[in-house]
Coordinates of C-alpha atoms in Angstrom, one line a residue:
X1 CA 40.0 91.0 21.7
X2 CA 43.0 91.1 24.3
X3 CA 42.3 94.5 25.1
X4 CA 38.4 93.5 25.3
X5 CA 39.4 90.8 27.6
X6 CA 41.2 93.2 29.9
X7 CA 39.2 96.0 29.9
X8 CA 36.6 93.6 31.4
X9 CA 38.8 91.9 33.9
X10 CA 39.1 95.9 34.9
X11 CA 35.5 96.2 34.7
X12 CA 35.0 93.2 36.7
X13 CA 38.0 94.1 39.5
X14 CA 37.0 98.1 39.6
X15 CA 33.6 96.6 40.3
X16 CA 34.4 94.5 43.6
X17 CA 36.7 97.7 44.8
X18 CA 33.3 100.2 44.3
X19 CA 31.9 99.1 47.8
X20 CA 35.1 100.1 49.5
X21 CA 34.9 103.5 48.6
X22 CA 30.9 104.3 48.2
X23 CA 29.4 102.2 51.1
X24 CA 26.0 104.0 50.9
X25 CA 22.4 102.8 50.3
X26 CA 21.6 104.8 47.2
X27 CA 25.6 104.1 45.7
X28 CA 24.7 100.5 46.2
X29 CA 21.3 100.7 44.3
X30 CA 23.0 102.1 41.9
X31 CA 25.4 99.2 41.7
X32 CA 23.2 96.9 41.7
X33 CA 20.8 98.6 38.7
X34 CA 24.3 98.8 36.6
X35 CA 25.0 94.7 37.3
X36 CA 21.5 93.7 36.3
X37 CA 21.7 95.8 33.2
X38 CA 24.9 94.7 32.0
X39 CA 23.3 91.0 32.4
X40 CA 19.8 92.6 30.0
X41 CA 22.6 94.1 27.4
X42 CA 25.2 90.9 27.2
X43 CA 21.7 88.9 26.5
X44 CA 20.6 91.2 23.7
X45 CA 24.0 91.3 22.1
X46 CA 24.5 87.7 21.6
X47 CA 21.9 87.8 19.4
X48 CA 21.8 91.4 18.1
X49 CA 25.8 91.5 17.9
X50 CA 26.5 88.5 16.6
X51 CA 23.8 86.5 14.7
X52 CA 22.8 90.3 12.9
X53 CA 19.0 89.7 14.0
X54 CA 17.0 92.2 15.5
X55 CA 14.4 90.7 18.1
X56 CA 11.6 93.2 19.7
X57 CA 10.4 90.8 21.7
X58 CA 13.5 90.0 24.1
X59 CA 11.7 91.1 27.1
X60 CA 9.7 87.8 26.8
X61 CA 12.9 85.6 28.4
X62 CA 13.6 88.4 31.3
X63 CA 9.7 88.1 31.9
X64 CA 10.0 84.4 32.1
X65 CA 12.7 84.4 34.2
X66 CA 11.5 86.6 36.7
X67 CA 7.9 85.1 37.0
X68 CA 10.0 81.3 37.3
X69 CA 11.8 82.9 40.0
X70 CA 9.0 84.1 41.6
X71 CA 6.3 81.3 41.8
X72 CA 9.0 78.9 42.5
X73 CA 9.9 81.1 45.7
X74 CA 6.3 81.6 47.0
X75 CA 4.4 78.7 45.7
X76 CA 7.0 76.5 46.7
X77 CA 9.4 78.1 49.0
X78 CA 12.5 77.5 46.9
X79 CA 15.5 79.2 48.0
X80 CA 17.1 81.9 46.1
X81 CA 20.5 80.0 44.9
X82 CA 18.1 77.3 42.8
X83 CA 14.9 79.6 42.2
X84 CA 18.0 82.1 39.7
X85 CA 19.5 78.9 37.6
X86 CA 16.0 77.3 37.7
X87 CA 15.2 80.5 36.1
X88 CA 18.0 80.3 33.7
X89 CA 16.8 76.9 32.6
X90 CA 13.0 77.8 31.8
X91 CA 14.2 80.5 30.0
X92 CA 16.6 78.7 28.1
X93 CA 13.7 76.0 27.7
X94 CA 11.4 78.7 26.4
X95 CA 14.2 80.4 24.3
X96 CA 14.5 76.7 22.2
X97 CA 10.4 76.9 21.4
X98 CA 10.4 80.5 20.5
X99 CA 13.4 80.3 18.6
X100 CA 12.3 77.2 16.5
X101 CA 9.9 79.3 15.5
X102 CA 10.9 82.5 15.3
X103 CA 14.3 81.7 13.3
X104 CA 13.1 80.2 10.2
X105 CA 11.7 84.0 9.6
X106 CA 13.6 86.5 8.2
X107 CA 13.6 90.8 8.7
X108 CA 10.4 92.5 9.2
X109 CA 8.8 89.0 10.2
X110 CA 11.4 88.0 12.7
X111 CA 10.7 91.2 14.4
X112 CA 7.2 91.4 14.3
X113 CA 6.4 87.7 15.7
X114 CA 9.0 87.8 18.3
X115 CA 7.5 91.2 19.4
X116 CA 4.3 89.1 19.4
X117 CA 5.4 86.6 21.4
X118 CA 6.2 89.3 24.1
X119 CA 3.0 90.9 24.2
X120 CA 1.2 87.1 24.1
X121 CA 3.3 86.5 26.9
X122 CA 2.2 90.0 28.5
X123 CA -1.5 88.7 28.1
X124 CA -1.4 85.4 29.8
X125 CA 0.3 87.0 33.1
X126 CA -2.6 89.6 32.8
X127 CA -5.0 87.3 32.6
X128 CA -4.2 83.7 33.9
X129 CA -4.7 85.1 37.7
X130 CA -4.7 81.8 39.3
X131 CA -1.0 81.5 38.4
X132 CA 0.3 84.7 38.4
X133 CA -2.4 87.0 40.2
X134 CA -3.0 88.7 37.1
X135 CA -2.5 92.7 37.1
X136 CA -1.8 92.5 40.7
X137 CA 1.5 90.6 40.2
X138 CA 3.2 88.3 42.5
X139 CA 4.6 90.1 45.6
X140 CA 6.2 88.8 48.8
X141 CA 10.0 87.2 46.8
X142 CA 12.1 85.9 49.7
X143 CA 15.3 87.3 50.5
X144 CA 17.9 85.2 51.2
X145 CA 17.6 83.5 54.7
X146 CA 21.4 84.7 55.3
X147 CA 20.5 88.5 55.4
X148 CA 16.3 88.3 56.3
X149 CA 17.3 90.1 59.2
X150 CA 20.0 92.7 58.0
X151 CA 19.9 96.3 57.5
X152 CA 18.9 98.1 54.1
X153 CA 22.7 98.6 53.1
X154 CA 23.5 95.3 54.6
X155 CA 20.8 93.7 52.4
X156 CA 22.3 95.5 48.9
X157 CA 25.8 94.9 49.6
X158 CA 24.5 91.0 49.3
X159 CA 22.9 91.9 46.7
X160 CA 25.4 94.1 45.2
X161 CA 27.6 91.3 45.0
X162 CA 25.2 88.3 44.2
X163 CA 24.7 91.0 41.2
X164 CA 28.3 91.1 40.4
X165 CA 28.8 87.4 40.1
X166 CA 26.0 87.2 37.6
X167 CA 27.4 89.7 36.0
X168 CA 30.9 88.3 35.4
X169 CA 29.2 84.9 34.4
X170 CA 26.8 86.0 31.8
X171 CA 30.2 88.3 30.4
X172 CA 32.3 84.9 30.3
X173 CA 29.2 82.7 28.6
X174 CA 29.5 85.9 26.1
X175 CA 33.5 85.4 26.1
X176 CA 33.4 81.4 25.7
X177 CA 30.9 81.9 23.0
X178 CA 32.7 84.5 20.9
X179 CA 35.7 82.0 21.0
X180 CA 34.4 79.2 20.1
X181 CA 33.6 78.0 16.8
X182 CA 30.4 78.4 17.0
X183 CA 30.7 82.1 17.8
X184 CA 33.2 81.9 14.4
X185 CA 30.4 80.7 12.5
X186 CA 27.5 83.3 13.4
X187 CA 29.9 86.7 12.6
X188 CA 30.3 84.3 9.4
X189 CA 27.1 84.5 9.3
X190 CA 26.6 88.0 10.2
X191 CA 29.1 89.5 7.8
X192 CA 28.1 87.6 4.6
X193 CA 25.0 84.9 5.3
X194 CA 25.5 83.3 1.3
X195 CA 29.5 83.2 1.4
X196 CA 28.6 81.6 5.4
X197 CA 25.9 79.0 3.9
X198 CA 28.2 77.9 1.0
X199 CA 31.0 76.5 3.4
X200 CA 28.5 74.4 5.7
X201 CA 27.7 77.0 7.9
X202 CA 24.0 76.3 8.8
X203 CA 21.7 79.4 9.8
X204 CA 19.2 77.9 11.7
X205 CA 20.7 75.7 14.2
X206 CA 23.4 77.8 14.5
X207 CA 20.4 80.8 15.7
X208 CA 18.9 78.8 17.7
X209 CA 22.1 77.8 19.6
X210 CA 22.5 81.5 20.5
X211 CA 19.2 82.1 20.9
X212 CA 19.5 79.3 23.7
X213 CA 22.3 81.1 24.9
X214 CA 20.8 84.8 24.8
X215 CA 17.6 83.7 26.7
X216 CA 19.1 81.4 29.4
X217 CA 21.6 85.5 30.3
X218 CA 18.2 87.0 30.0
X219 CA 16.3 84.0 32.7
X220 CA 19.1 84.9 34.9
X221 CA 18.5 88.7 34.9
X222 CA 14.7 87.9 35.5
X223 CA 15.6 85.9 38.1
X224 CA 18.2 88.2 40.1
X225 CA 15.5 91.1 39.5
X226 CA 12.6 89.6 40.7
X227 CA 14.4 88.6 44.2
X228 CA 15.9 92.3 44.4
X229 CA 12.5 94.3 43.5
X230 CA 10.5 91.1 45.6
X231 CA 7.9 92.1 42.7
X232 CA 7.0 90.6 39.8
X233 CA 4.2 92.2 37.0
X234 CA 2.9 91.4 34.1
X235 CA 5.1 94.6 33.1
X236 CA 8.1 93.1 32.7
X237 CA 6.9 92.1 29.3
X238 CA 6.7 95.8 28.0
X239 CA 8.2 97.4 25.5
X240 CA 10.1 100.1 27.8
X241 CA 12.5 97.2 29.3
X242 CA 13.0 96.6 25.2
X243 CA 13.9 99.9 24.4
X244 CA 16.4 100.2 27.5
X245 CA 18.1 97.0 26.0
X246 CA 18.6 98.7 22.8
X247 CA 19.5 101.6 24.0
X248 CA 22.7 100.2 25.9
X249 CA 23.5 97.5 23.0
X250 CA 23.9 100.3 19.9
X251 CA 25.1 103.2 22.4
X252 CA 27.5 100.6 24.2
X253 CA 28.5 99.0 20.7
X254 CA 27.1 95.7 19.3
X255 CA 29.0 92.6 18.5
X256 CA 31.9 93.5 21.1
X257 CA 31.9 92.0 24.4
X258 CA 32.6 95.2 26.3
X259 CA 29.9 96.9 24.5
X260 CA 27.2 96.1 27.1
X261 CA 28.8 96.9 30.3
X262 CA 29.7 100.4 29.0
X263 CA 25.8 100.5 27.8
X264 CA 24.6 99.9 31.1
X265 CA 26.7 102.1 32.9
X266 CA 25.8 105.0 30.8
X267 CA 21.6 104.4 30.5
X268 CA 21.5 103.6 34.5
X269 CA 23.5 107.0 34.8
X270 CA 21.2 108.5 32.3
X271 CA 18.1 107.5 33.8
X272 CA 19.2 108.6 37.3
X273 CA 20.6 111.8 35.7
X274 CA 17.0 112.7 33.9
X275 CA 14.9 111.1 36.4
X276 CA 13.1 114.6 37.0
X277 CA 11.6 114.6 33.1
X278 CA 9.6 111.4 33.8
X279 CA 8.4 110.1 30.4
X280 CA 10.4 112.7 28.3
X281 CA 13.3 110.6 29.5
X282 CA 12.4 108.2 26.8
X283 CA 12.6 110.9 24.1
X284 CA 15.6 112.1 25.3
X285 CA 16.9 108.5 24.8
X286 CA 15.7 108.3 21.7
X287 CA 17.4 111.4 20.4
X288 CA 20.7 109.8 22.5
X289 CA 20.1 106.5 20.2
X290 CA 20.0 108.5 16.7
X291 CA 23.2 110.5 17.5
X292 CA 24.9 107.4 18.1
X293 CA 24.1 105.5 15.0
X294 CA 24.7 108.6 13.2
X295 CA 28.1 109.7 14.7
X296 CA 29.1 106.5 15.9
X297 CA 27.6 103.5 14.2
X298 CA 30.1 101.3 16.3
X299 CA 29.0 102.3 19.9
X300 CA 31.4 103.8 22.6
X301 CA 33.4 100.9 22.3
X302 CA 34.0 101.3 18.5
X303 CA 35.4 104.2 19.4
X304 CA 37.6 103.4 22.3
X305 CA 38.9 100.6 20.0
X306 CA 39.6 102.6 17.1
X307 CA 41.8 105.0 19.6
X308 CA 43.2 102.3 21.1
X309 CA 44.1 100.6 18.0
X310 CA 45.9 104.3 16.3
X311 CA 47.8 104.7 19.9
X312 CA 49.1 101.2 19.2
X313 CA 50.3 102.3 15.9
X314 CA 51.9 105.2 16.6
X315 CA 55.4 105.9 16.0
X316 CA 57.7 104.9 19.1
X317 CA 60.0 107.3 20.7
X318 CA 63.6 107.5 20.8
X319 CA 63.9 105.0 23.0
X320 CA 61.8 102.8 21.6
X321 CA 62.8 103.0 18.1
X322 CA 63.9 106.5 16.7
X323 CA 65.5 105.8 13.5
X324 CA 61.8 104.2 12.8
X325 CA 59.7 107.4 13.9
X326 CA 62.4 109.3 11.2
X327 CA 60.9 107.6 8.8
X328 CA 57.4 107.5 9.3
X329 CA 57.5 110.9 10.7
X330 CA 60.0 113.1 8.6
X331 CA 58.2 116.2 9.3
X332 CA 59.0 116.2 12.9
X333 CA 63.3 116.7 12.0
X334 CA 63.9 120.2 13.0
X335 CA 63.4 122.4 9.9
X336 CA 66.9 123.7 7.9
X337 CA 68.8 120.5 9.1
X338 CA 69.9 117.4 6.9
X339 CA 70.5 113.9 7.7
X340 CA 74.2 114.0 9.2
X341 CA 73.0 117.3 11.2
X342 CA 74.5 120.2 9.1
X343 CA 72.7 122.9 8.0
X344 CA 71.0 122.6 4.7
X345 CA 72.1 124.3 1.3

């Protein structure tokens, strides 16, 4: 966990640096794409990474957050820094109903209804167009009144770093959460749910805690998007901001708090990198997803940790500890030469 918690600090200092050194337009985007993400991915994993449930229908809190944000900016002229926590809150609010529901189901029929509630969801902004102007989305999201007259790079740098603060907040709720007891009890949970059960650990409000949790990260994308893009569609529902999530959850590594910001940073440089094969890109993901859980069913970050963790083990050097290295490394004494140094029989 230390070396979670400062790879992030890292993360989070290499981060404010970037502009520094790539002050462009399209760099910036890119930023900005990579903070948003890493906001979608912390979301999924609290649930996904810790609880051990697999919801298909996680799009439905980014959706609600963006569409809060939205009508709460042009029906009533909110200002950005209440229309993203209001956001938050709704989907947070949201996340409680669905969850109470959703979380007394377990596999196949956790997935299915949540990916229900999605697509339900989906249908009412396609349909309720008084509210949400149907197909035709809600259009026109204010830009903060600070920079409604900037440049285009002025206007993402604000953006750029709004992004980054979100960022680093929804990566401490995950932090805070993976300390606490609570976050004790759902790997519990995860790892054996009877063994969990038998020493008070209790499934279901303990779900729907996280659940709370996951969908107020995943409001607070929705909101930050919808401001950025100034475009909200009954779209954000789909199933192809879904299988994005995943993707940067398993190939990032689930249940580790790093996970998603490596995630995002490789599909957002993915999806730029294979933005020429338009909808193959999606296969190609796909194929990236099953060589993952194939060759490594812990994401990147399993990896890295499992490196990490045999370079903290390995035997010191002189100066550090020789006489130890002897003995865990005979082999390396130089052949024909005994202990005091003479040659050998």
């Amino acid at each position: 966990m230390t070396f979670e918690r400062n790879f992030l600090l890292a993360a989070v200092a290499l981060g404010a640096l970037i502009p520094l050194v790539a002050f462009n337009e399209y760099a910036l985007h890119i930023g900005i794409m990579i903070m948003f993400s890493v906001m979608l991915a912390t979301s999924l994993n609290l649930i996904v990474g810790y609880v051990g449930e697999f919801p298909l229908g996680h799009t439905a809190f980014f959706g609600i957050g963006a569409y809060s944000a939205a009508l709460l900016s042009v029906r009533l002229g909110l200002p950005i820094y209440t229309t993203i926590p209001l956001a938050a809150v709704v989907a947070a609010i949201a996340g409680l109903g669905i969850g109470a529901v959703t979380l007394r189901l377990r596999g196949p029929f956790f997935v299915i209804v949540t990916l229900c509630f999605a697509e339900v969801l989906r249908l009412v902004a396609n349909n309720w167009i008084d509210l949400t102007n149907g197909p035709m989305g809600v259009s026109g999201i204010a830009k903060p009144a600070s920079i409604a007259g900037a440049t285009g790079v002025q206007q993402k740098l604000w953006f750029y770093y709004a992004g980054l603060l979100l960022a680093a907040i929804s990566l401490l709720i995950s932090y805070r959460f993976v300390y606490s007891n609570i976050g004790r009890a759902a790997v519990a949970l995860r790892e054996n749910r009877f063994v969990a059960q038998s020493i008070g650990i209790w499934p279901f409000y303990l779900g729907l805690v996280t659940f709370v949790l996951a969908a107020a990260v995943g409001g607070l994308a929705g909101g930050f998007y919808a401001h950025y893009i100034s475009y909200v569609g009954p779209e954000v529902f789909g199933f192809s901001f879904m299988i994005t999530m995943i993707i940067m959850v398993l190939a990032g590594g689930k249940g580790t708090l790093a996970g998603p910001v490596i995630g995002a940073v490789l599909v957002v440089f993915l999806e730029e990198f294979l933005r020429d094969f338009k909808d193959l890109r999606f296969s190609i993901f796909g194929l990236i997803v099953v060589g993952v859980v194939i060759f490594l069913p812990r994401g990147l970050m399993g990896f890295i940790g499992r490196r990490h963790e045999s370079y903290e083990r390995r035997p010191r050097g002189p100066a550090e500890g020789g006489a130890k290295r002897d003995r865990v490394a005979p082999a390396l004494k130089p052949a024909g030469l005994n202990r005091g140094g003479a040659a050998d029989a």
